[in-house]
Amino acid sequence: MLRRYTVTFFGLLLSVAASHTLGLSLGSAIAESSVNQPLSLRIEILELGEIRADDISIQMASTEDFIRLGVDPLEVLSSVSFLTQETSDGVYILLTSSEIIREPYLSFVLETRWPRGRLLSEYRVSLDLPVYSGADQVDNRIQQPLTNILDSPESINEAGSILAESEAEQTNLSGQDVIETNDGSTLIRIARQIRPDETVTLQQTMIAIQSLNPEAFAGGNINRLLIGQVLRVPTKDEISAFDAESAFAEVSRQNQAMVGVVPNLARGRGDSGGNSATGRLSVIATDSDVIDSSSATALSAVQENTDLDRRIAVLENELSVRQEESDRARISRESLEFRLADLEAQIEAAQELIRLQDIRLAQMKELLSLAEAAAEAAAAEQAAQEARRISDTQSLRPPLGILEGLANNSITLLGSLGLLVLFLVWVMLRRNRPGMMEDSDVLEPLVEFQADQAKVSEETAVVSQASVDSESDDAQSGFLPIPRILFFLILIKQKSTVIQKK
C-alpha cells in the first residue's frame, strides 16, 4: 500500500512572465515512495484559471537555474519524468524516476511553462527511512531483496534495499522527557514530533537525539534505530547547540554510509564453506557488517541486468525529453496561433474603422458640393436681380436736357457763374451811362424776358421730377446738387444774351 510522507516545501517562486500573466502556482509535494525506491511524487497545480492542463509544461530546471538558486543538480534527477493527471480533486503532476532514489533528502527546482508565463519552484523532499530492531532483523531485511533479485531480474535495481516498514499510529510526543521506540518508529518521525519550533531543523533534532542516545542506534547510524529503546528527548537548547549545516552534513554522511551496504553485496569471499554449494546468499551480522556472496554467476547476471536497466533508463529519459520538447513546440505553436488570431482581429477592426471614415468623408464631400452649388445659384440670382434693377432705373430716367447736362458739369457751372457776374457788372455800367439807352429799350427786353420766363416755367415743371433723380445720382457720382436759383440765373443770362442781340 502506498504511503504518504510529510514533505517540506520551501515556497521559492520566481516569476519571469509578461505584464498580463495569470497567477498559476504549484502546491505541496506528496511523496508516494521511500528511500531505495524509484521516486514517486505528486504535486498539485493551483490557480489554473483559464489555462488548460494541456498547455502546461513542467520539467526540471536548467543547471544554471539550479546553481542560481543554490541547489545541487543531482545526476539522479535526470531520470525523472513528468505526467499530467486530471482528477475530480484537481490537476496534478506526477514525478516518477526510472532509477532508485537512495537519498532521504532531495532538493530540486521545477520549471513550469505555459503560453504566457514561466515559473521556477524549489522543493526539498524528505523520505522516511527504515527502522532496525537488531542484528537478526538486519539479516532478514537484506536477504529478502537478494532472493527477489535471483528470482526476478526486473528487480535488480532494488538489490540490498531496505523496504520492510510497518505503518504505525503516530502520537504527539512533544513535551515528554523519554520516548520508547516500537516497530513503526523512525528517527525522522520522532524528530518531527519533538522538534520544539521552526527555529531548529529536523537534522539538528536527529543529531541531538543520537548524541543523547548513542546505544539506541546499531553501528552508530541514525538509519538503524533499535526497537524497544527508551530515548531521552533533548531540549531546545541541546538541539540548538548543533549547527544546522553541520547537522545536515552529518545526516547526509550517515545516509551515504547506509547506502554503502548495497555495493558490499558484490564483494564475496572464497572461503564461504558449505553455503557455496547451495547457491544461496547468507548474511552474517557481525560488528563489521560484512556480507558474503557465494554465487559468481548471480553477480554476473546482476551486473548485466544492471547495465540493461541503465540503458533502458537512458532511453526512457531520452523519450521523456523528446516528449517534453514536443509539448513545448505544441504550446509555442498554439501561442503563435493565438497571437495571429489576435492580430487578425485587430486588422479587421482597423479595416472597419477605415471603411467608416471613408463613408463619412464621402458624405462631407457631398454636403460641400451642395453648399457650393447653392452659393453659386444665390450669387447668380443676386446678379440677375441687380441687372434687372439697373435696367428698370435706366428705363425710368428721362433723357438729359441741355440745362441738366450743364448742371452735371461743375466746370461749365463755374463758367456760367462767371458770365453771370460779368453780365451784372455790364448792366450796372450800362445804367450809369446817361443817354446810352432809352426806357423803351430797357422795358422791351424785360417784357420779352417775362414771356420767355413763362415758357421756361412750363419746361421747368416737366423736368422737375427728373431733377430730383439727377440730384441723387450727382451725390453718388461725387458732384454737388445745383440750387434752383442758379438754374434761373443761367436762364436770365441766356435771355440777356438774346436781348443784346436784338
Short mmCIF file of C-alpha atoms in Angstrom, two decimals:
data_model
loop_
_atom_site.label_atom_id
_atom_site.label_comp_id
_atom_site.label_asym_id
_atom_site.label_seq_id
_atom_site.Cartn_x
_atom_site.Cartn_y
_atom_site.Cartn_z
CA MET A 1 0.00 0.00 0.00
CA LEU A 2 1.27 3.43 -0.95
CA ARG A 3 2.20 5.63 1.97
CA ARG A 4 2.19 9.40 2.19
CA TYR A 5 5.01 11.16 3.85
CA THR A 6 5.48 14.64 5.09
CA VAL A 7 7.22 16.98 2.69
CA THR A 8 8.89 20.31 3.48
CA PHE A 9 8.09 22.91 0.83
CA PHE A 10 10.30 25.97 0.76
CA GLY A 11 8.00 28.14 -1.48
CA LEU A 12 10.51 29.93 -3.68
CA LEU A 13 8.57 31.22 -6.70
CA LEU A 14 10.39 33.25 -9.33
CA SER A 15 8.05 34.63 -11.95
CA VAL A 16 9.60 35.66 -15.30
CA ALA A 17 6.33 36.29 -17.18
CA ALA A 18 4.95 39.34 -19.06
CA SER A 19 2.80 42.09 -17.62
CA HIS A 20 -0.71 40.40 -18.02
CA THR A 21 0.35 36.86 -16.62
CA LEU A 22 -2.08 34.66 -14.72
CA GLY A 23 -1.34 33.56 -11.12
CA LEU A 24 -0.51 29.91 -11.74
CA SER A 25 1.36 28.18 -8.90
CA LEU A 26 2.35 24.75 -7.63
CA GLY A 27 1.19 23.24 -4.35
CA SER A 28 2.95 20.98 -1.89
CA ALA A 29 4.58 17.75 -2.99
CA ILE A 30 3.20 14.43 -1.72
CA ALA A 31 5.75 11.62 -1.61
CA GLU A 32 4.41 8.18 -2.52
CA SER A 33 7.76 6.39 -2.36
CA SER A 34 10.54 5.90 0.16
CA VAL A 35 14.31 5.56 0.18
CA ASN A 36 15.76 2.88 -2.15
CA GLN A 37 12.68 3.02 -4.37
CA PRO A 38 12.04 4.76 -7.67
CA LEU A 39 10.81 8.26 -6.98
CA SER A 40 7.07 8.87 -6.96
CA LEU A 41 5.85 12.38 -6.16
CA ARG A 42 2.56 14.11 -6.72
CA ILE A 43 2.28 17.93 -6.94
CA GLU A 44 -0.98 19.82 -7.31
CA ILE A 45 -1.27 22.68 -9.81
CA LEU A 46 -3.07 25.63 -8.24
CA GLU A 47 -4.86 28.68 -9.63
CA LEU A 48 -5.18 27.43 -13.19
CA GLY A 49 -7.83 29.97 -14.13
CA GLU A 50 -8.45 29.79 -17.87
CA ILE A 51 -5.25 27.84 -18.56
CA ARG A 52 -5.78 24.33 -19.83
CA ALA A 53 -3.83 21.45 -18.38
CA ASP A 54 -2.56 20.55 -21.85
CA ASP A 55 -0.96 23.99 -22.14
CA ILE A 56 1.25 23.44 -19.08
CA SER A 57 4.76 22.02 -19.42
CA ILE A 58 6.71 21.04 -16.28
CA GLN A 59 10.29 19.82 -16.24
CA MET A 60 13.47 20.01 -14.23
CA ALA A 61 15.00 23.45 -14.40
CA SER A 62 18.28 24.04 -16.20
CA THR A 63 21.64 23.67 -14.49
CA GLU A 64 22.02 27.45 -14.48
CA ASP A 65 18.76 27.82 -12.55
CA PHE A 66 19.87 25.17 -10.05
CA ILE A 67 23.16 26.99 -9.47
CA ARG A 68 21.48 30.39 -9.28
CA LEU A 69 19.15 29.12 -6.55
CA GLY A 70 21.94 27.36 -4.69
CA VAL A 71 20.64 23.82 -5.33
CA ASP A 72 22.95 20.94 -6.27
CA PRO A 73 21.75 19.34 -9.55
CA LEU A 74 21.95 15.62 -8.72
CA GLU A 75 22.51 13.22 -11.58
CA VAL A 76 19.63 11.02 -10.47
CA LEU A 77 17.21 13.85 -11.26
CA SER A 78 17.90 13.43 -14.97
CA SER A 79 15.84 10.22 -14.94
CA VAL A 80 12.73 11.92 -13.55
CA SER A 81 9.77 12.06 -15.93
CA PHE A 82 6.59 14.14 -15.66
CA LEU A 83 2.96 13.25 -16.32
CA THR A 84 -0.11 15.50 -16.02
CA GLN A 85 -3.08 13.89 -14.28
CA GLU A 86 -6.57 15.41 -14.09
CA THR A 87 -8.84 14.14 -11.31
CA SER A 88 -12.03 15.28 -9.64
CA ASP A 89 -9.90 16.81 -6.87
CA GLY A 90 -7.81 18.89 -9.26
CA VAL A 91 -4.87 18.74 -11.65
CA TYR A 92 -1.66 17.05 -10.50
CA ILE A 93 1.82 16.49 -11.87
CA LEU A 94 3.28 13.04 -11.24
CA LEU A 95 7.06 12.82 -10.91
CA THR A 96 8.49 9.35 -11.40
CA SER A 97 12.04 8.13 -11.88
CA SER A 98 13.44 5.04 -13.52
CA GLU A 99 16.32 4.94 -11.07
CA ILE A 100 16.26 4.15 -7.39
CA ILE A 101 16.46 7.15 -5.08
CA ARG A 102 18.96 6.41 -2.34
CA GLU A 103 18.97 9.87 -0.80
CA PRO A 104 16.46 10.53 2.01
CA TYR A 105 16.54 14.23 1.13
CA LEU A 106 16.02 15.55 -2.37
CA SER A 107 16.34 19.18 -3.39
CA PHE A 108 15.34 20.16 -6.90
CA VAL A 109 13.94 23.05 -8.93
CA LEU A 110 10.96 22.67 -11.27
CA GLU A 111 10.40 24.86 -14.30
CA THR A 112 6.74 25.40 -15.20
CA ARG A 113 5.85 26.97 -18.54
CA TRP A 114 2.54 27.96 -20.10
CA PRO A 115 1.74 30.15 -23.12
CA ARG A 116 2.11 33.42 -21.22
CA GLY A 117 4.37 32.71 -18.31
CA ARG A 118 7.23 30.86 -16.67
CA LEU A 119 7.62 29.76 -13.06
CA LEU A 120 10.54 28.35 -11.04
CA SER A 121 9.69 26.39 -7.88
CA GLU A 122 12.21 24.98 -5.40
CA TYR A 123 11.32 21.84 -3.46
CA ARG A 124 13.06 19.91 -0.70
CA VAL A 125 11.56 16.48 -0.16
CA SER A 126 12.39 14.18 2.75
CA LEU A 127 11.68 10.46 2.54
CA ASP A 128 11.29 8.23 5.61
CA LEU A 129 13.98 5.68 6.39
CA PRO A 130 13.51 2.07 7.59
CA VAL A 131 13.87 1.03 11.23
CA TYR A 132 16.06 -1.79 12.59
CA SER A 133 15.46 -3.83 15.75
CA GLY A 134 18.77 -5.64 15.91
CA ALA A 135 21.20 -7.85 14.05
CA ASP A 136 18.67 -10.54 13.21
CA GLN A 137 16.33 -8.04 11.70
CA VAL A 138 19.17 -6.64 9.58
CA ASP A 139 19.76 -10.14 8.21
CA ASN A 140 16.12 -10.62 7.25
CA ARG A 141 15.80 -7.18 5.62
CA ILE A 142 18.83 -7.73 3.39
CA GLN A 143 18.13 -11.31 2.42
CA GLN A 144 14.64 -10.83 1.08
CA PRO A 145 15.64 -8.42 -1.73
CA LEU A 146 18.52 -10.73 -2.67
CA THR A 147 16.10 -13.59 -3.16
CA ASN A 148 13.90 -11.44 -5.32
CA ILE A 149 16.91 -10.44 -7.42
CA LEU A 150 17.70 -14.04 -8.28
CA ASP A 151 14.09 -14.94 -8.99
CA SER A 152 13.06 -11.78 -10.85
CA PRO A 153 15.70 -9.88 -12.89
CA GLU A 154 13.35 -6.90 -13.15
CA SER A 155 14.07 -6.10 -9.51
CA ILE A 156 17.86 -5.77 -9.91
CA ASN A 157 17.92 -2.08 -9.04
CA GLU A 158 16.28 -2.88 -5.72
CA ALA A 159 19.14 -5.09 -4.54
CA GLY A 160 20.00 -4.50 -0.95
CA SER A 161 17.07 -2.10 -0.44
CA ILE A 162 15.55 -1.92 2.98
CA LEU A 163 11.81 -1.66 2.45
CA ALA A 164 10.13 -3.52 5.31
CA GLU A 165 8.48 -0.85 7.36
CA SER A 166 5.12 -1.14 9.03
CA GLU A 167 2.59 1.68 9.27
CA ALA A 168 2.31 2.86 12.88
CA GLU A 169 -0.07 5.14 14.62
CA GLN A 170 1.76 8.36 15.39
CA THR A 171 1.09 10.33 18.55
CA ASN A 172 2.25 13.71 19.58
CA LEU A 173 5.26 13.14 21.83
CA SER A 174 6.29 16.72 22.30
CA GLY A 175 6.65 17.71 25.91
CA GLN A 176 7.72 14.19 27.08
CA ASP A 177 11.13 13.50 28.58
CA VAL A 178 11.50 9.99 27.16
CA ILE A 179 10.18 8.08 24.15
CA GLU A 180 10.04 4.32 23.70
CA THR A 181 10.63 3.02 20.19
CA ASN A 182 8.39 0.42 18.61
CA ASP A 183 8.13 -1.40 15.31
CA GLY A 184 6.80 1.67 13.50
CA SER A 185 9.27 4.19 14.87
CA THR A 186 11.79 6.03 12.73
CA LEU A 187 14.18 8.73 13.80
CA ILE A 188 12.85 11.30 11.37
CA ARG A 189 9.28 10.79 12.59
CA ILE A 190 10.37 11.15 16.19
CA ALA A 191 12.33 14.28 15.28
CA ARG A 192 9.25 15.82 13.65
CA GLN A 193 7.20 15.15 16.76
CA ILE A 194 9.60 16.52 19.34
CA ARG A 195 11.01 19.47 17.38
CA PRO A 196 10.06 22.48 19.52
CA ASP A 197 9.57 25.02 16.69
CA GLU A 198 10.71 26.05 13.23
CA THR A 199 13.85 27.75 14.50
CA VAL A 200 15.63 24.38 14.56
CA THR A 201 15.84 21.90 11.70
CA LEU A 202 14.96 18.22 11.61
CA GLN A 203 18.62 17.38 11.06
CA GLN A 204 19.62 19.23 14.25
CA THR A 205 16.91 17.37 16.18
CA MET A 206 18.01 13.98 14.78
CA ILE A 207 21.67 14.53 15.66
CA ALA A 208 20.70 15.75 19.15
CA ILE A 209 18.64 12.59 19.75
CA GLN A 210 21.53 10.40 18.54
CA SER A 211 24.04 12.20 20.75
CA LEU A 212 21.86 11.66 23.84
CA ASN A 213 21.02 8.03 22.98
CA PRO A 214 24.01 6.50 21.14
CA GLU A 215 23.18 2.98 22.39
CA ALA A 216 19.81 3.05 20.55
CA PHE A 217 21.44 3.00 17.10
CA ALA A 218 23.14 -0.10 15.68
CA GLY A 219 26.58 0.72 14.32
CA GLY A 220 26.13 4.36 15.33
CA ASN A 221 23.96 5.05 12.25
CA ILE A 222 20.77 7.09 12.51
CA ASN A 223 19.09 4.77 10.00
CA ARG A 224 19.45 1.74 12.30
CA LEU A 225 17.18 2.66 15.21
CA LEU A 226 16.60 -0.29 17.53
CA ILE A 227 13.15 -1.31 18.75
CA GLY A 228 12.31 -1.19 22.45
CA GLN A 229 14.77 1.56 23.27
CA VAL A 230 13.91 4.37 25.66
CA LEU A 231 15.11 7.61 24.14
CA ARG A 232 15.81 10.76 26.06
CA VAL A 233 14.18 13.79 24.48
CA PRO A 234 16.61 16.72 24.02
CA THR A 235 15.65 20.23 24.99
CA LYS A 236 15.60 23.16 22.60
CA ASP A 237 18.93 24.41 23.94
CA GLU A 238 20.52 20.99 23.40
CA ILE A 239 19.17 20.90 19.84
CA SER A 240 20.31 24.44 19.09
CA ALA A 241 23.82 23.55 20.24
CA PHE A 242 24.32 21.73 16.91
CA ASP A 243 24.94 23.86 13.84
CA ALA A 244 22.25 23.43 11.15
CA GLU A 245 24.71 22.98 8.28
CA SER A 246 26.91 20.61 10.25
CA ALA A 247 23.87 18.56 11.26
CA PHE A 248 22.69 18.37 7.65
CA ALA A 249 26.15 17.25 6.51
CA GLU A 250 26.32 14.60 9.27
CA VAL A 251 22.90 13.20 8.35
CA SER A 252 23.94 13.01 4.69
CA ARG A 253 27.19 11.25 5.64
CA GLN A 254 25.37 8.60 7.66
CA ASN A 255 22.85 8.11 4.85
CA GLN A 256 25.72 7.57 2.40
CA ALA A 257 27.27 5.10 4.82
CA MET A 258 23.99 3.21 4.94
CA VAL A 259 23.69 3.17 1.16
CA GLY A 260 27.21 1.72 1.01
CA VAL A 261 25.85 -1.56 2.34
CA VAL A 262 24.33 -2.38 -1.07
CA PRO A 263 27.60 -2.29 -3.06
CA ASN A 264 29.07 -4.65 -0.47
CA LEU A 265 26.74 -7.30 -1.87
CA ALA A 266 29.05 -7.55 -4.87
CA ARG A 267 32.03 -8.47 -2.71
CA GLY A 268 32.43 -12.15 -1.83
CA ARG A 269 34.99 -14.31 -0.15
CA GLY A 270 36.28 -17.65 -1.42
CA ASP A 271 36.10 -19.41 1.92
CA SER A 272 32.34 -19.29 2.21
CA GLY A 273 32.23 -23.01 3.02
CA GLY A 274 29.03 -25.03 2.66
CA ASN A 275 26.97 -22.07 1.65
CA SER A 276 28.67 -22.06 -1.79
CA ALA A 277 27.20 -25.39 -2.74
CA THR A 278 23.62 -24.31 -2.14
CA GLY A 279 23.83 -21.33 -4.48
CA ARG A 280 22.12 -19.12 -1.88
CA LEU A 281 23.29 -15.99 -0.21
CA SER A 282 23.64 -15.75 3.53
CA VAL A 283 24.15 -12.78 5.78
CA ILE A 284 26.29 -12.82 8.89
CA ALA A 285 25.53 -9.92 11.16
CA THR A 286 28.77 -9.00 12.86
CA ASP A 287 30.14 -5.78 14.18
CA SER A 288 31.76 -5.04 10.81
CA ASP A 289 28.52 -5.77 8.86
CA VAL A 290 30.33 -7.97 6.32
CA ILE A 291 28.02 -9.66 3.81
CA ASP A 292 29.39 -12.62 1.85
CA SER A 293 28.34 -13.84 -1.58
CA SER A 294 28.89 -17.34 -2.93
CA SER A 295 27.49 -17.14 -6.45
CA ALA A 296 29.66 -15.54 -9.13
CA THR A 297 27.05 -16.38 -11.76
CA ALA A 298 24.39 -14.48 -9.86
CA LEU A 299 26.67 -11.47 -9.53
CA SER A 300 27.38 -11.55 -13.26
CA ALA A 301 23.66 -11.66 -14.01
CA VAL A 302 23.11 -8.83 -11.60
CA GLN A 303 25.75 -6.73 -13.35
CA GLU A 304 24.33 -7.50 -16.79
CA ASN A 305 20.79 -6.71 -15.75
CA THR A 306 22.00 -3.53 -14.10
CA ASP A 307 23.57 -2.42 -17.38
CA LEU A 308 20.37 -3.23 -19.24
CA ASP A 309 18.29 -1.31 -16.76
CA ARG A 310 20.66 1.62 -17.08
CA ARG A 311 20.30 1.63 -20.84
CA ILE A 312 16.53 1.38 -20.52
CA ALA A 313 16.56 4.31 -18.12
CA VAL A 314 18.63 6.35 -20.59
CA LEU A 315 16.21 5.54 -23.41
CA GLU A 316 13.22 6.39 -21.25
CA ASN A 317 14.85 9.65 -20.30
CA GLU A 318 15.50 10.49 -23.95
CA LEU A 319 11.90 9.62 -24.78
CA SER A 320 10.71 11.84 -21.96
CA VAL A 321 12.91 14.69 -23.21
CA ARG A 322 11.57 14.27 -26.74
CA GLN A 323 8.03 14.27 -25.40
CA GLU A 324 8.70 17.43 -23.42
CA GLU A 325 10.20 19.10 -26.48
CA SER A 326 7.15 18.10 -28.49
CA ASP A 327 4.85 19.53 -25.83
CA ARG A 328 6.91 22.70 -25.73
CA ALA A 329 6.69 23.05 -29.51
CA ARG A 330 2.95 22.46 -29.40
CA ILE A 331 2.49 25.09 -26.69
CA SER A 332 4.63 27.55 -28.68
CA ARG A 333 2.62 26.85 -31.82
CA GLU A 334 -0.67 27.37 -30.02
CA SER A 335 0.66 30.59 -28.54
CA LEU A 336 1.63 31.83 -32.01
CA GLU A 337 -1.78 30.84 -33.36
CA PHE A 338 -3.43 32.77 -30.55
CA ARG A 339 -1.32 35.85 -31.30
CA LEU A 340 -2.06 35.51 -35.02
CA ALA A 341 -5.79 35.37 -34.33
CA ASP A 342 -5.46 38.45 -32.15
CA LEU A 343 -3.61 40.33 -34.90
CA GLU A 344 -6.22 39.31 -37.47
CA ALA A 345 -8.95 40.64 -35.21
CA GLN A 346 -7.08 43.93 -34.86
CA ILE A 347 -6.65 44.17 -38.65
CA GLU A 348 -10.37 43.58 -39.19
CA ALA A 349 -11.21 46.27 -36.66
CA ALA A 350 -8.83 48.71 -38.39
CA GLN A 351 -10.35 47.93 -41.79
CA GLU A 352 -13.85 48.54 -40.45
CA LEU A 353 -12.73 51.85 -38.97
CA ILE A 354 -11.20 52.90 -42.31
CA ARG A 355 -14.44 51.98 -44.11
CA LEU A 356 -16.49 54.12 -41.73
CA GLN A 357 -14.07 57.03 -42.19
CA ASP A 358 -14.38 56.72 -45.99
CA ILE A 359 -18.18 56.83 -45.73
CA ARG A 360 -18.04 59.90 -43.52
CA LEU A 361 -15.59 61.62 -45.90
CA ALA A 362 -17.85 60.93 -48.89
CA GLN A 363 -20.82 62.41 -47.02
CA MET A 364 -18.83 65.53 -46.18
CA LYS A 365 -17.75 65.93 -49.82
CA GLU A 366 -21.37 65.62 -50.96
CA LEU A 367 -22.51 68.26 -48.45
CA LEU A 368 -19.70 70.57 -49.59
CA SER A 369 -20.73 70.18 -53.26
CA LEU A 370 -24.35 71.00 -52.41
CA ALA A 371 -23.25 74.07 -50.44
CA GLU A 372 -21.09 75.32 -53.34
CA ALA A 373 -23.94 74.81 -55.83
CA ALA A 374 -26.35 76.69 -53.56
CA ALA A 375 -23.84 79.54 -53.18
CA GLU A 376 -23.35 79.79 -56.95
CA ALA A 377 -27.11 79.80 -57.56
CA ALA A 378 -27.61 82.51 -54.93
CA ALA A 379 -24.83 84.63 -56.48
CA ALA A 380 -26.32 84.24 -59.98
CA GLU A 381 -29.78 85.16 -58.70
CA GLN A 382 -28.41 88.21 -56.92
CA ALA A 383 -26.56 89.33 -60.08
CA ALA A 384 -29.70 88.90 -62.16
CA GLN A 385 -31.74 90.93 -59.67
CA GLU A 386 -29.11 93.69 -59.70
CA ALA A 387 -29.12 93.76 -63.52
CA ARG A 388 -32.92 93.99 -63.60
CA ARG A 389 -32.90 96.83 -61.05
CA ILE A 390 -30.33 98.81 -63.06
CA SER A 391 -32.29 98.23 -66.27
CA ASP A 392 -35.53 99.41 -64.66
CA THR A 393 -33.81 102.51 -63.26
CA GLN A 394 -32.37 103.46 -66.64
CA SER A 395 -35.71 102.94 -68.40
CA LEU A 396 -37.48 105.33 -65.97
CA ARG A 397 -34.84 108.13 -66.22
CA PRO A 398 -35.71 110.79 -68.97
CA PRO A 399 -33.10 111.95 -71.44
CA LEU A 400 -30.82 114.65 -70.13
CA GLY A 401 -31.55 118.20 -71.39
CA ILE A 402 -29.11 120.98 -72.01
CA LEU A 403 -29.61 122.51 -68.60
CA GLU A 404 -29.31 119.15 -66.80
CA GLY A 405 -26.15 118.40 -68.72
CA LEU A 406 -24.84 121.77 -67.76
CA ALA A 407 -25.70 121.15 -64.11
CA ASN A 408 -23.82 117.84 -64.16
CA ASN A 409 -20.65 119.60 -65.28
CA SER A 410 -19.10 121.66 -62.49
CA ILE A 411 -16.63 123.45 -64.81
CA THR A 412 -19.45 124.69 -67.04
CA LEU A 413 -21.37 125.77 -63.96
CA LEU A 414 -18.46 127.84 -62.72
CA GLY A 415 -18.07 129.39 -66.15
CA SER A 416 -21.75 130.29 -66.21
CA LEU A 417 -21.49 131.92 -62.81
CA GLY A 418 -18.56 133.95 -64.07
CA LEU A 419 -20.54 135.07 -67.09
CA LEU A 420 -23.47 135.98 -64.84
CA VAL A 421 -21.23 138.15 -62.73
CA LEU A 422 -19.88 139.85 -65.83
CA PHE A 423 -23.38 140.39 -67.08
CA LEU A 424 -24.47 142.03 -63.85
CA VAL A 425 -21.42 144.26 -63.93
CA TRP A 426 -22.19 145.22 -67.53
CA VAL A 427 -25.81 146.05 -66.66
CA MET A 428 -24.72 148.23 -63.80
CA LEU A 429 -22.26 150.04 -66.02
CA ARG A 430 -24.88 150.47 -68.67
CA ARG A 431 -27.24 152.11 -66.24
CA ASN A 432 -24.62 154.51 -65.10
CA ARG A 433 -24.15 155.89 -68.63
CA PRO A 434 -26.70 158.66 -69.30
CA GLY A 435 -28.44 158.79 -72.57
CA MET A 436 -27.00 155.47 -73.72
CA MET A 437 -30.22 153.72 -73.53
CA GLU A 438 -33.89 154.72 -73.67
CA ASP A 439 -36.51 153.50 -71.30
CA SER A 440 -38.29 151.73 -74.06
CA ASP A 441 -35.12 149.95 -74.94
CA VAL A 442 -34.88 148.70 -71.40
CA LEU A 443 -38.54 147.81 -70.88
CA GLU A 444 -38.91 145.99 -74.13
CA PRO A 445 -36.31 143.38 -73.30
CA LEU A 446 -37.84 142.97 -69.87
CA VAL A 447 -41.26 142.24 -71.36
CA GLU A 448 -39.77 139.72 -73.68
CA PHE A 449 -37.82 138.27 -70.76
CA GLN A 450 -41.06 137.75 -68.79
CA ALA A 451 -42.68 135.99 -71.77
CA ASP A 452 -39.68 133.79 -72.13
CA GLN A 453 -39.70 133.14 -68.37
CA ALA A 454 -43.29 131.87 -68.64
CA LYS A 455 -42.16 129.35 -71.24
CA VAL A 456 -39.25 128.35 -69.10
CA SER A 457 -41.54 127.75 -66.10
CA GLU A 458 -43.53 125.28 -68.17
CA GLU A 459 -40.34 123.45 -69.13
CA THR A 460 -39.24 123.54 -65.51
CA ALA A 461 -42.44 121.81 -64.38
CA VAL A 462 -41.80 118.98 -66.89
CA VAL A 463 -38.29 118.26 -65.74
CA SER A 464 -38.81 118.92 -62.02
CA GLN A 465 -39.25 115.24 -61.32
CA ALA A 466 -36.15 114.29 -63.35
CA SER A 467 -34.10 116.88 -61.49
CA VAL A 468 -34.79 115.11 -58.18
CA ASP A 469 -33.35 111.87 -59.59
CA SER A 470 -30.39 113.69 -61.03
CA GLU A 471 -29.58 115.21 -57.63
CA SER A 472 -29.37 111.76 -56.06
CA ASP A 473 -27.19 110.50 -58.93
CA ASP A 474 -24.94 113.54 -58.58
CA ALA A 475 -24.49 112.83 -54.90
CA GLN A 476 -23.37 109.26 -55.71
CA SER A 477 -21.02 110.38 -58.50
CA GLY A 478 -19.26 112.95 -56.32
CA PHE A 479 -20.88 116.19 -57.70
CA LEU A 480 -22.78 118.70 -55.54
CA PRO A 481 -26.52 119.35 -56.36
CA ILE A 482 -27.34 122.62 -58.27
CA PRO A 483 -29.58 125.11 -56.45
CA ARG A 484 -32.59 126.28 -58.34
CA ILE A 485 -31.58 129.91 -58.04
CA LEU A 486 -28.52 129.16 -60.14
CA PHE A 487 -30.71 127.46 -62.72
CA PHE A 488 -32.80 130.60 -63.05
CA LEU A 489 -29.69 132.77 -63.17
CA ILE A 490 -28.50 130.74 -66.16
CA LEU A 491 -31.85 131.32 -67.86
CA ILE A 492 -31.59 135.05 -67.15
CA LYS A 493 -28.10 135.08 -68.67
CA GLN A 494 -29.35 133.33 -71.81
CA LYS A 495 -32.23 135.81 -72.15
CA SER A 496 -29.86 138.69 -71.62
CA THR A 497 -27.75 137.45 -74.47
CA VAL A 498 -30.85 137.33 -76.67
CA ILE A 499 -31.81 140.91 -75.70
CA GLN A 500 -28.36 142.16 -76.50
CA LYS A 501 -28.50 140.58 -79.94
CA LYS A 502 -31.77 142.28 -80.63
#
